[in-house]
PDB file of C-alpha atoms in Angstrom:
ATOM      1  CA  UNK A1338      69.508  92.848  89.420  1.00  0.00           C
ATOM      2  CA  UNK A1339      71.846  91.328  91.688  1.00  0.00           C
ATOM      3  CA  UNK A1340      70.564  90.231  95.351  1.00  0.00           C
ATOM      4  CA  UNK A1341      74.013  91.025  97.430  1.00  0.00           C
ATOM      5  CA  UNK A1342      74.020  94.898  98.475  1.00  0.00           C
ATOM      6  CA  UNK A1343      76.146  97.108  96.628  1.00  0.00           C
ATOM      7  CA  UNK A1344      79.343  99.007  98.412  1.00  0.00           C
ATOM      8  CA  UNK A1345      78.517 102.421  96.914  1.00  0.00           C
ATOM      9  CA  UNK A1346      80.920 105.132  95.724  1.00  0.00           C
ATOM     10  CA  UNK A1347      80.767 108.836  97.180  1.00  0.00           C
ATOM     11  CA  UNK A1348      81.098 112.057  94.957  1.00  0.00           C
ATOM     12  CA  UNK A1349      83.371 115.293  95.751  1.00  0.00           C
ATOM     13  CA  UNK A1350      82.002 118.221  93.528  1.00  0.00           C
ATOM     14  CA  UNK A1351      84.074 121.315  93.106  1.00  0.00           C
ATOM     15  CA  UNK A1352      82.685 124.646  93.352  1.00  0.00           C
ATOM     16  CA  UNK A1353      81.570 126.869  90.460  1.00  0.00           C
ATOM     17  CA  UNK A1354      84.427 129.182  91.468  1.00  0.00           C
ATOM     18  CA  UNK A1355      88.226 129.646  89.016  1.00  0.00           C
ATOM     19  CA  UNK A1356      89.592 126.303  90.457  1.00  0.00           C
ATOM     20  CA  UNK A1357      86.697 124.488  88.746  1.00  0.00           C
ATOM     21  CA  UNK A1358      87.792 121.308  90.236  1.00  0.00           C
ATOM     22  CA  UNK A1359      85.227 118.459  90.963  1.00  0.00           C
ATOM     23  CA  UNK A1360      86.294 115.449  92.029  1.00  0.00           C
ATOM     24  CA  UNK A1361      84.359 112.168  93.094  1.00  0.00           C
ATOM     25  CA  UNK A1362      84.682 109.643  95.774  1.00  0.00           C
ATOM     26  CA  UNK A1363      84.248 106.586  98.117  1.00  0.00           C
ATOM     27  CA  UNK A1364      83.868 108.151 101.557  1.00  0.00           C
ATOM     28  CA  UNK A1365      83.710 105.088 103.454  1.00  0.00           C
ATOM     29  CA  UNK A1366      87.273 104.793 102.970  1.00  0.00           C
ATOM     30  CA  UNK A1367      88.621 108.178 102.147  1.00  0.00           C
ATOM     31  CA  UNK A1368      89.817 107.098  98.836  1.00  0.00           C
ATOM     32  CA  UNK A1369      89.778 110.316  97.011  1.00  0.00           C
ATOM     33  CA  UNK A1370      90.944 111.601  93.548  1.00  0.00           C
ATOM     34  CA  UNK A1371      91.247 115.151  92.632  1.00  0.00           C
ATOM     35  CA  UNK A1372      91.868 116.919  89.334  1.00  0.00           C
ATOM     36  CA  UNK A1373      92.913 120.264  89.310  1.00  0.00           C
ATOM     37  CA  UNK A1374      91.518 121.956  86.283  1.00  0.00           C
ATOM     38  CA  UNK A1375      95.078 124.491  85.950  1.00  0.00           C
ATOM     39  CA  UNK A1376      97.473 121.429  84.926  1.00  0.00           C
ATOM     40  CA  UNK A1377      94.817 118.861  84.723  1.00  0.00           C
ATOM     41  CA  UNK A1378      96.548 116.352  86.237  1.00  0.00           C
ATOM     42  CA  UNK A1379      94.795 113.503  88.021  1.00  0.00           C
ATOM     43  CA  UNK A1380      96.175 112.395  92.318  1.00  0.00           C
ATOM     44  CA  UNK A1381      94.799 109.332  93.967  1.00  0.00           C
ATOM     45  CA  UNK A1382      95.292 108.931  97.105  1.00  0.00           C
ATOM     46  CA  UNK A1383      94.255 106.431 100.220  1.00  0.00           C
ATOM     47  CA  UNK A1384      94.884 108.386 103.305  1.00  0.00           C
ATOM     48  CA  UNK A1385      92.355 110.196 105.407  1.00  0.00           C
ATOM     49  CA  UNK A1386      95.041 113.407 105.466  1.00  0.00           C
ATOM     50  CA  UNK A1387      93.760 113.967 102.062  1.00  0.00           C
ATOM     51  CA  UNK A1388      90.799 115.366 103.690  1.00  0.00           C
ATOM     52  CA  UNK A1389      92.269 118.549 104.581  1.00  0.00           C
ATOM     53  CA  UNK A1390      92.186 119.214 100.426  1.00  0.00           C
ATOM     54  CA  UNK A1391      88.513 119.564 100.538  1.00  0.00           C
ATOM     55  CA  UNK A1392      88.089 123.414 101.582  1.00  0.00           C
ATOM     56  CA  UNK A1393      89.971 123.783  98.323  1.00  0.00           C
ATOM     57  CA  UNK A1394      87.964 121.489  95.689  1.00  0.00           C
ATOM     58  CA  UNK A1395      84.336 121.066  97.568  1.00  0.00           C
ATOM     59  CA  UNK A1396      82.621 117.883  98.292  1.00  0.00           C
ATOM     60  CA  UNK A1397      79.593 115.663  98.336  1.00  0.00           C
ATOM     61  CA  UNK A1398      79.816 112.067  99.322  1.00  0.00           C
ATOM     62  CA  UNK A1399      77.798 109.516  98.981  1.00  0.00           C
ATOM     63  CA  UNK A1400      77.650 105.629 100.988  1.00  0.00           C
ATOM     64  CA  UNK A1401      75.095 103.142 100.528  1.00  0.00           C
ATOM     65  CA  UNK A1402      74.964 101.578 104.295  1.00  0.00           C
ATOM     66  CA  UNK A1403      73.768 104.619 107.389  1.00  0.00           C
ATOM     67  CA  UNK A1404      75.989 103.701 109.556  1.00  0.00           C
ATOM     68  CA  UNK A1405      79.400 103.688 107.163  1.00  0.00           C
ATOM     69  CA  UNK A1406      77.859 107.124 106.418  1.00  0.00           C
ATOM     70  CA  UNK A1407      78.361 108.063 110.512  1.00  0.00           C
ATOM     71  CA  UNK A1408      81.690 107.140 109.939  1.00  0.00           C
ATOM     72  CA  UNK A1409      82.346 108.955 107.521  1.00  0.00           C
ATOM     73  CA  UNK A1410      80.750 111.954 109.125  1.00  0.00           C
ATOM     74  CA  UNK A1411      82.978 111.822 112.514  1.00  0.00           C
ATOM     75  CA  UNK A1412      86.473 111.853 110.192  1.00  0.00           C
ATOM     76  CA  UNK A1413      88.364 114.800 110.632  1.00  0.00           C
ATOM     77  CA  UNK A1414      87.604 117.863 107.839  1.00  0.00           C
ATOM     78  CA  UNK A1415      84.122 115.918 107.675  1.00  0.00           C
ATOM     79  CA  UNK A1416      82.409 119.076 107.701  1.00  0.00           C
ATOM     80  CA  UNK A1417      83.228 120.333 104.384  1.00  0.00           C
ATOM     81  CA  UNK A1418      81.865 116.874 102.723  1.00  0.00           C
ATOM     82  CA  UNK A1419      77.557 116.524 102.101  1.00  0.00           C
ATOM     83  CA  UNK A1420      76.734 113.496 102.832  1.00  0.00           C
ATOM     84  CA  UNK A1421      74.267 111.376 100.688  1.00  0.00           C
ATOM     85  CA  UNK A1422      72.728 107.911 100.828  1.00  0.00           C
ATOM     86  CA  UNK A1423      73.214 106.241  97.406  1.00  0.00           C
ATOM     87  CA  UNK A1424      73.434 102.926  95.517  1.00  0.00           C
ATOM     88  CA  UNK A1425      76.227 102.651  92.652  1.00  0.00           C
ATOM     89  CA  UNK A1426      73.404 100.934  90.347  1.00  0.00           C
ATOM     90  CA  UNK A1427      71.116 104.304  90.518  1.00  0.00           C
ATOM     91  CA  UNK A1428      73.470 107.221  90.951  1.00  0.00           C
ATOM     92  CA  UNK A1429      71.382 110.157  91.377  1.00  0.00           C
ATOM     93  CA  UNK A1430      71.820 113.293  89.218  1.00  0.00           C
ATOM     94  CA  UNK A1431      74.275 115.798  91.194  1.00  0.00           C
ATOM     95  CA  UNK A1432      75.612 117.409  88.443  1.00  0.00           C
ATOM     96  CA  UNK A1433      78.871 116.668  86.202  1.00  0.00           C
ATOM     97  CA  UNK A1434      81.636 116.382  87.322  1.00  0.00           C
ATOM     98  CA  UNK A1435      85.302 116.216  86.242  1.00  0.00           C
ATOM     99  CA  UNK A1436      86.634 113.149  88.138  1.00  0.00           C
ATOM    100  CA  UNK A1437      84.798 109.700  89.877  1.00  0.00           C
ATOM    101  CA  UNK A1438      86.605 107.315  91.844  1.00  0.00           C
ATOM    102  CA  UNK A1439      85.543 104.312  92.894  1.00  0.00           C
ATOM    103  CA  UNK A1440      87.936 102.557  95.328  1.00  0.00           C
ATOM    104  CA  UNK A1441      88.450  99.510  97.386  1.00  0.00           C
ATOM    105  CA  UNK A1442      86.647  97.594  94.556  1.00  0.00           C
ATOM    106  CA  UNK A1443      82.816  98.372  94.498  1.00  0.00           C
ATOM    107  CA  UNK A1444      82.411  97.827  91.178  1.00  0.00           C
ATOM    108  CA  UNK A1445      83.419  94.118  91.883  1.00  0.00           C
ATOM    109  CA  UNK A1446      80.197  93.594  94.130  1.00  0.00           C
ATOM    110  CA  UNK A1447      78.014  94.263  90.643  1.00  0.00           C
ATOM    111  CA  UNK A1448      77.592  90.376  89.791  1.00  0.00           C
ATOM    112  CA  UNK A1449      75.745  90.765  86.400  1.00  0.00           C
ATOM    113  CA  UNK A1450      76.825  92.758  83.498  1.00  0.00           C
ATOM    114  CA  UNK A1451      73.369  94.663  83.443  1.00  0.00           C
ATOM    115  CA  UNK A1452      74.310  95.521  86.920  1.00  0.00           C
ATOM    116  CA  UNK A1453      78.102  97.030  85.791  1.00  0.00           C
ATOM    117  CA  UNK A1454      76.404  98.192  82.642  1.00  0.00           C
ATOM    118  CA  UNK A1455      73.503 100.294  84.939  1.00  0.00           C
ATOM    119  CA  UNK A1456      76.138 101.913  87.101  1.00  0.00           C
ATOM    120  CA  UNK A1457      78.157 102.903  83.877  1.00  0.00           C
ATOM    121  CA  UNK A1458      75.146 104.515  82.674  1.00  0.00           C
ATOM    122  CA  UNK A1459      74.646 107.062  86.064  1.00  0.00           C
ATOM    123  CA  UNK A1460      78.592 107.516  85.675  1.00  0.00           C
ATOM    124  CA  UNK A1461      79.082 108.780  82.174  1.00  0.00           C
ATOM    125  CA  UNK A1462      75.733 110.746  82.572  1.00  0.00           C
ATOM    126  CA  UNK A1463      77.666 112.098  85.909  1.00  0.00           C
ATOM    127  CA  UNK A1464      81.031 112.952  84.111  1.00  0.00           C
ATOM    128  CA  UNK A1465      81.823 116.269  82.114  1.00  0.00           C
ATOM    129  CA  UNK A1466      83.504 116.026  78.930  1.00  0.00           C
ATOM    130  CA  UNK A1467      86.831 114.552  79.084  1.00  0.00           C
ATOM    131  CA  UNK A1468      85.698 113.237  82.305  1.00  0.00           C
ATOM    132  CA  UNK A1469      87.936 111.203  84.005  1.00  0.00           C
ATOM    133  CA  UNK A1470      86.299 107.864  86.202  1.00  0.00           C
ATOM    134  CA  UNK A1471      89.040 105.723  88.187  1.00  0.00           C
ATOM    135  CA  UNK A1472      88.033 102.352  89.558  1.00  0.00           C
ATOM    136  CA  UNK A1473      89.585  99.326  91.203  1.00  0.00           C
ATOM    137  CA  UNK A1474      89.277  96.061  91.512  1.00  0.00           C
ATOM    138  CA  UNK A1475      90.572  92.347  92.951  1.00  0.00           C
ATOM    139  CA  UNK A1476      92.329  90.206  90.759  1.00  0.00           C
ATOM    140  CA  UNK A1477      91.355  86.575  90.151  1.00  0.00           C
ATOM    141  CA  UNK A1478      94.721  85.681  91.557  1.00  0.00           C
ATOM    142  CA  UNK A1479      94.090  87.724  94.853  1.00  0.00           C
ATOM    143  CA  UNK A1480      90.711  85.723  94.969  1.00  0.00           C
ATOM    144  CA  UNK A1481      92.302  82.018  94.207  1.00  0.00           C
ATOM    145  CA  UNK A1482      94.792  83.193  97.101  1.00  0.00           C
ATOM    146  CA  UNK A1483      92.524  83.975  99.782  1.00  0.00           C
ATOM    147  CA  UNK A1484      90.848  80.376  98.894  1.00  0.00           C
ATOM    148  CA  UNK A1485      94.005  78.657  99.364  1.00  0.00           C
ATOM    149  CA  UNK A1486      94.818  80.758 102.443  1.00  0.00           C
ATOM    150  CA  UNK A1487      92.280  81.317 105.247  1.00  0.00           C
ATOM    151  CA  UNK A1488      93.052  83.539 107.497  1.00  0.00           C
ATOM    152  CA  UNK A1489      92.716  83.613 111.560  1.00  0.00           C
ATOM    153  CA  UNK A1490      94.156  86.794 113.099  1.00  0.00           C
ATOM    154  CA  UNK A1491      94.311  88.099 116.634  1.00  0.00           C
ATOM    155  CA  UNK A1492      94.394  91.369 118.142  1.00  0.00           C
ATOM    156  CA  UNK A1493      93.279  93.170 121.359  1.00  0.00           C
ATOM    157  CA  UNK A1494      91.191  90.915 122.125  1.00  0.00           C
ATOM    158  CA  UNK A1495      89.455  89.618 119.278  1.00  0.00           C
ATOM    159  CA  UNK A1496      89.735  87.248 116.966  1.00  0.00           C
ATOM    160  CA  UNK A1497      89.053  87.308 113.182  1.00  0.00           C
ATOM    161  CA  UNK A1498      88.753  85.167 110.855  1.00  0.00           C
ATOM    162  CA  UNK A1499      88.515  84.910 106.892  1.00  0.00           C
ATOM    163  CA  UNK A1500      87.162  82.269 104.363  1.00  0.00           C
ATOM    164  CA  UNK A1501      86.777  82.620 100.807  1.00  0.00           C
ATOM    165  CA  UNK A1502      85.037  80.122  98.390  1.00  0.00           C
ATOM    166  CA  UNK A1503      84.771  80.166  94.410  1.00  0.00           C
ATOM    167  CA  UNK A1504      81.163  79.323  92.631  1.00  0.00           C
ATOM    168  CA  UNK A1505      79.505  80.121  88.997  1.00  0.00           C
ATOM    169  CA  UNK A1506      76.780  82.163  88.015  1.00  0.00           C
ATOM    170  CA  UNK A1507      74.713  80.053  85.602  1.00  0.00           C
ATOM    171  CA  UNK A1508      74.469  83.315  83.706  1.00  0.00           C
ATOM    172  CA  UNK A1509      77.540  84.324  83.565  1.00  0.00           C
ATOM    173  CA  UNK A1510      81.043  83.259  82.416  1.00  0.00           C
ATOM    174  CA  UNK A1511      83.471  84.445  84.972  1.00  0.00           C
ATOM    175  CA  UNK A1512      83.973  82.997  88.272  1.00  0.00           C
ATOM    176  CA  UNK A1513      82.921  84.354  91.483  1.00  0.00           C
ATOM    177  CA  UNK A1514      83.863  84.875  94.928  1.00  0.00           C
ATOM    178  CA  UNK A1515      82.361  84.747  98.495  1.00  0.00           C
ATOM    179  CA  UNK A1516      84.367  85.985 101.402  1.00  0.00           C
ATOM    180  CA  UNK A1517      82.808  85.337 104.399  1.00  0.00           C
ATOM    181  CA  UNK A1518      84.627  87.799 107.895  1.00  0.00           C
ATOM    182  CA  UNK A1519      83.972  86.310 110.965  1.00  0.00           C
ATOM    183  CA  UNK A1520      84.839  88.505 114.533  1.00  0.00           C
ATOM    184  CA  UNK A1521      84.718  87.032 117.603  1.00  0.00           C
ATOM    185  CA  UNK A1522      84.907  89.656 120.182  1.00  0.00           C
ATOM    186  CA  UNK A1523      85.164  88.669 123.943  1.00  0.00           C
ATOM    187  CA  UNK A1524      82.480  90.518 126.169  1.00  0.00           C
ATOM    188  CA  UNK A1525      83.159  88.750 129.636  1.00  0.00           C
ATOM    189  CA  UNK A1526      85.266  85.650 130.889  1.00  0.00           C
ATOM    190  CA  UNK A1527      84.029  82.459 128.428  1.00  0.00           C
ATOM    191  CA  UNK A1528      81.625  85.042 126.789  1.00  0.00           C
ATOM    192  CA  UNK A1529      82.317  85.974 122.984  1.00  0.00           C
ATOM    193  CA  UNK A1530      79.936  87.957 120.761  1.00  0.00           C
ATOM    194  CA  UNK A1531      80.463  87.069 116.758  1.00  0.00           C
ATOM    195  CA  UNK A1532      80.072  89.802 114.166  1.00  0.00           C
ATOM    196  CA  UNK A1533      79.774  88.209 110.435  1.00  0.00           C
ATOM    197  CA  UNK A1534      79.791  89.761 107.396  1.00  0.00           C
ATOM    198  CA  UNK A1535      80.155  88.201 103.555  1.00  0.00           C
ATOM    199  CA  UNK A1536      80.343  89.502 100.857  1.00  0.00           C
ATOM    200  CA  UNK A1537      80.072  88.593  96.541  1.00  0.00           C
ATOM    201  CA  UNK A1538      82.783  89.440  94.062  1.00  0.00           C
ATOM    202  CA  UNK A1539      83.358  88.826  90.403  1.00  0.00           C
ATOM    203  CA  UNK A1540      86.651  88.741  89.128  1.00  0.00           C
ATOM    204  CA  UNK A1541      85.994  90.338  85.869  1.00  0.00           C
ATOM    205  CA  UNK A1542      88.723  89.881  83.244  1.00  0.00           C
ATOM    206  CA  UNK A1543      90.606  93.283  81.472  1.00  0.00           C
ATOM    207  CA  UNK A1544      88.722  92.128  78.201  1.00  0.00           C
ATOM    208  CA  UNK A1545      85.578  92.171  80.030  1.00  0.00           C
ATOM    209  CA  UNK A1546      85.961  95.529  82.220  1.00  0.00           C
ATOM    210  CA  UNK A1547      87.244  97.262  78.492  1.00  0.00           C
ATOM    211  CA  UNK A1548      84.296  96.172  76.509  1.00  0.00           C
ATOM    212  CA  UNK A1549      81.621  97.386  78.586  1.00  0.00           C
ATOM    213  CA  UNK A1550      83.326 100.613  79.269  1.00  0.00           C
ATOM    214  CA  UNK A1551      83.475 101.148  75.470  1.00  0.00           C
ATOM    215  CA  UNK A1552      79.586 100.605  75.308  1.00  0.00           C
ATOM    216  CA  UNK A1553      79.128 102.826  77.638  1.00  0.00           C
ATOM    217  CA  UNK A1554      81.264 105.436  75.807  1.00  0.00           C
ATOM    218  CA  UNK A1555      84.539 104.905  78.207  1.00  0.00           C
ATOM    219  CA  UNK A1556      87.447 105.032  76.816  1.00  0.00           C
ATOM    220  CA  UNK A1557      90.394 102.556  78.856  1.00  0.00           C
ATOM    221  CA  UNK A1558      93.387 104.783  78.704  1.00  0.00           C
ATOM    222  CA  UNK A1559      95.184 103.278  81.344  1.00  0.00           C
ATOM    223  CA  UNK A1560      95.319 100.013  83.526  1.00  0.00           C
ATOM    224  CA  UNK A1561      98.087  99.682  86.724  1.00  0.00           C
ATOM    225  CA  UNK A1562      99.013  97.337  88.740  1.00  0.00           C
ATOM    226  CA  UNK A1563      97.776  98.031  92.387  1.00  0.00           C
ATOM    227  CA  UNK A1564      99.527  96.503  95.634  1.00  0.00           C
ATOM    228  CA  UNK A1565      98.514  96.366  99.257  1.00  0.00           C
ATOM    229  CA  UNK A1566      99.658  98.595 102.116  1.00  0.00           C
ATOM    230  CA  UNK A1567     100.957  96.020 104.704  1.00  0.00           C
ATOM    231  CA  UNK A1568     101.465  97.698 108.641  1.00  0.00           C
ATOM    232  CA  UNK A1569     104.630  99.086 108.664  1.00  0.00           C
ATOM    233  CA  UNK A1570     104.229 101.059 105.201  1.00  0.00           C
ATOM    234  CA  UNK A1571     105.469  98.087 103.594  1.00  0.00           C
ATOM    235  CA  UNK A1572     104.028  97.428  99.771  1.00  0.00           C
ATOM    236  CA  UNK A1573     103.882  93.650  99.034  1.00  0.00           C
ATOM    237  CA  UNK A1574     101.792  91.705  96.031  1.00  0.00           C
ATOM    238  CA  UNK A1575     101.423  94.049  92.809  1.00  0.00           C
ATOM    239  CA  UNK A1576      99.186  91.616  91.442  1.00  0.00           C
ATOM    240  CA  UNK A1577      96.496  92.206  94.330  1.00  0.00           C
ATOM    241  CA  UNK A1578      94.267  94.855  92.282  1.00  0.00           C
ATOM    242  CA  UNK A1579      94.075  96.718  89.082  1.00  0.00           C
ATOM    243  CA  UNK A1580      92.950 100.358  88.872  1.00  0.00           C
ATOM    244  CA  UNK A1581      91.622 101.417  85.568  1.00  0.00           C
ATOM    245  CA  UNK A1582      91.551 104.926  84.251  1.00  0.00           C
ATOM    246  CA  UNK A1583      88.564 105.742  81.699  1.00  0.00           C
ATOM    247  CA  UNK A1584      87.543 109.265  80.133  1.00  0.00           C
ATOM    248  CA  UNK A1585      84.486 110.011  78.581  1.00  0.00           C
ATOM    249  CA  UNK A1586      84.400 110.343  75.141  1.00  0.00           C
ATOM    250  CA  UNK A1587      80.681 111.827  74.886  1.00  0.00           C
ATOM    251  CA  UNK A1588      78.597 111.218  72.011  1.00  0.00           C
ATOM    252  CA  UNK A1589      78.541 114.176  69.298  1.00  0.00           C
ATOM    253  CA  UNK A1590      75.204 116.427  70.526  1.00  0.00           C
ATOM    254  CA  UNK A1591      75.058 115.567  74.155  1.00  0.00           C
ATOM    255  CA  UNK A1592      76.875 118.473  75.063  1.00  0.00           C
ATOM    256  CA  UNK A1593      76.375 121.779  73.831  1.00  0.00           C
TER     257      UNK A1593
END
């Protein structure tokens, strides 16, 4: 098992009622996907307004750390959301559900294959038939990039900065990346109080992140470019992420 924590996913479970919709994820963030079960059609979007959807569809989230859990909590429409405590490697059982999403690249932070492979297992044994899982991650260029380019930023007050380095695993093939935040926040004339955080990545390949979906009964049926939000609403790099979209193809007898 891999030593560096795990950035979780969350779930959103529909009710039992004729919408039938169940949907599944990261709460930290907000990133949420929804399938409506009338024109089954699958919505992903990044933007806290999309909790005002959730009287509709139902929802249980899930966070590894307590306190991104608190934050989660004090969003607005937080009170139609349960809250769990969860790791991505040992999803509990909740239930199936027609849709997880797993955004702002979690499933990068599982190092080892046994590690992707484990969380895999709790997904598909999550999903319903047909089951639709959408995840995200960084590309190896968007890693390379931030090596070449530190960055030092500046704003009310505080300073942050960002360093990213490239090493091996001896155990596995494809590089990975540490990115190490720094924030220097001023608490009194010549004072400063630094808040540090790091963090592992693996910049899987496509061929990779396909064949261990298909073991664990995935099927790829889409990959997209993703790009980043820049202030302003602007959309710049479309060769920052990928998001994958996989549906369960269950084995014959699992489900009656």
């Amino acid at each position: 098992m891999s030593p560096h924590p795990i950035r979780p996913i969350g779930l959103r479970r529909g009710s039992d009622g004729a919408d039938g919709g169940r949907a599944v994820f990261r709460s930290a963030d907000t990133a949420t996907a929804a399938k409506g079960s009338g024109d089954d059609r699958t919505t992903c979007r990044r933007s806290r307004r999309d909790l005002h959807r959730l009287p509709a569809v139902g929802a249980v989230g899930c966070d590894l750390p307590p306190a991104m859990l608190d934050h989660a909590r004090a969003k607005p429409h937080a009170d139609q959301v349960r809250f769990e405590e969860a790791d991505l490697r040992h999803l509990p059982d909740w239930g199936e559900f027609d849709v997880i999403c797993a955004v702002t690249n979690p499933m990068d932070h599982l190092l080892t294959d046994e590690d992707f492979a484990s969380a895999l297992h709790g997904i598909v044994r999550s999903l319903a038939p047909d089951g639709v899982f959408l995840f995200d991650q960084l590309s190896e260029r968007a890693h390379h990039r931030s090596v070449r380019h530190p960055a030092v930023r500046e704003s009310d007050g505080q300073f942050l900065t960002c360093r990213t380095w490239q090493h091996t695993l001896p155990t596995e093939p494809e590089p990975v990346f540490t990115r190490r935040m720094d924030r220097f926040v001023r608490h009194s004339p010549g004072q400063w109080h630094r808040i540090a955080h790091q963090n592992t990545f693996r910049a899987r390949s496509e061929t990779s992140v396909r064949r261990l979906l298909t073991r664990a009964h995935l099927d790829c049926v889409a990959v997209h470019p993703v790009s980043r939000l820049r202030q302003g609403g602007q959309r710049d790099r479309s060769d920052e992420g990928v998001l994958f979209v996989a549906r369960h193809q269950p084995r014959q007898g699992r489900h009656s």
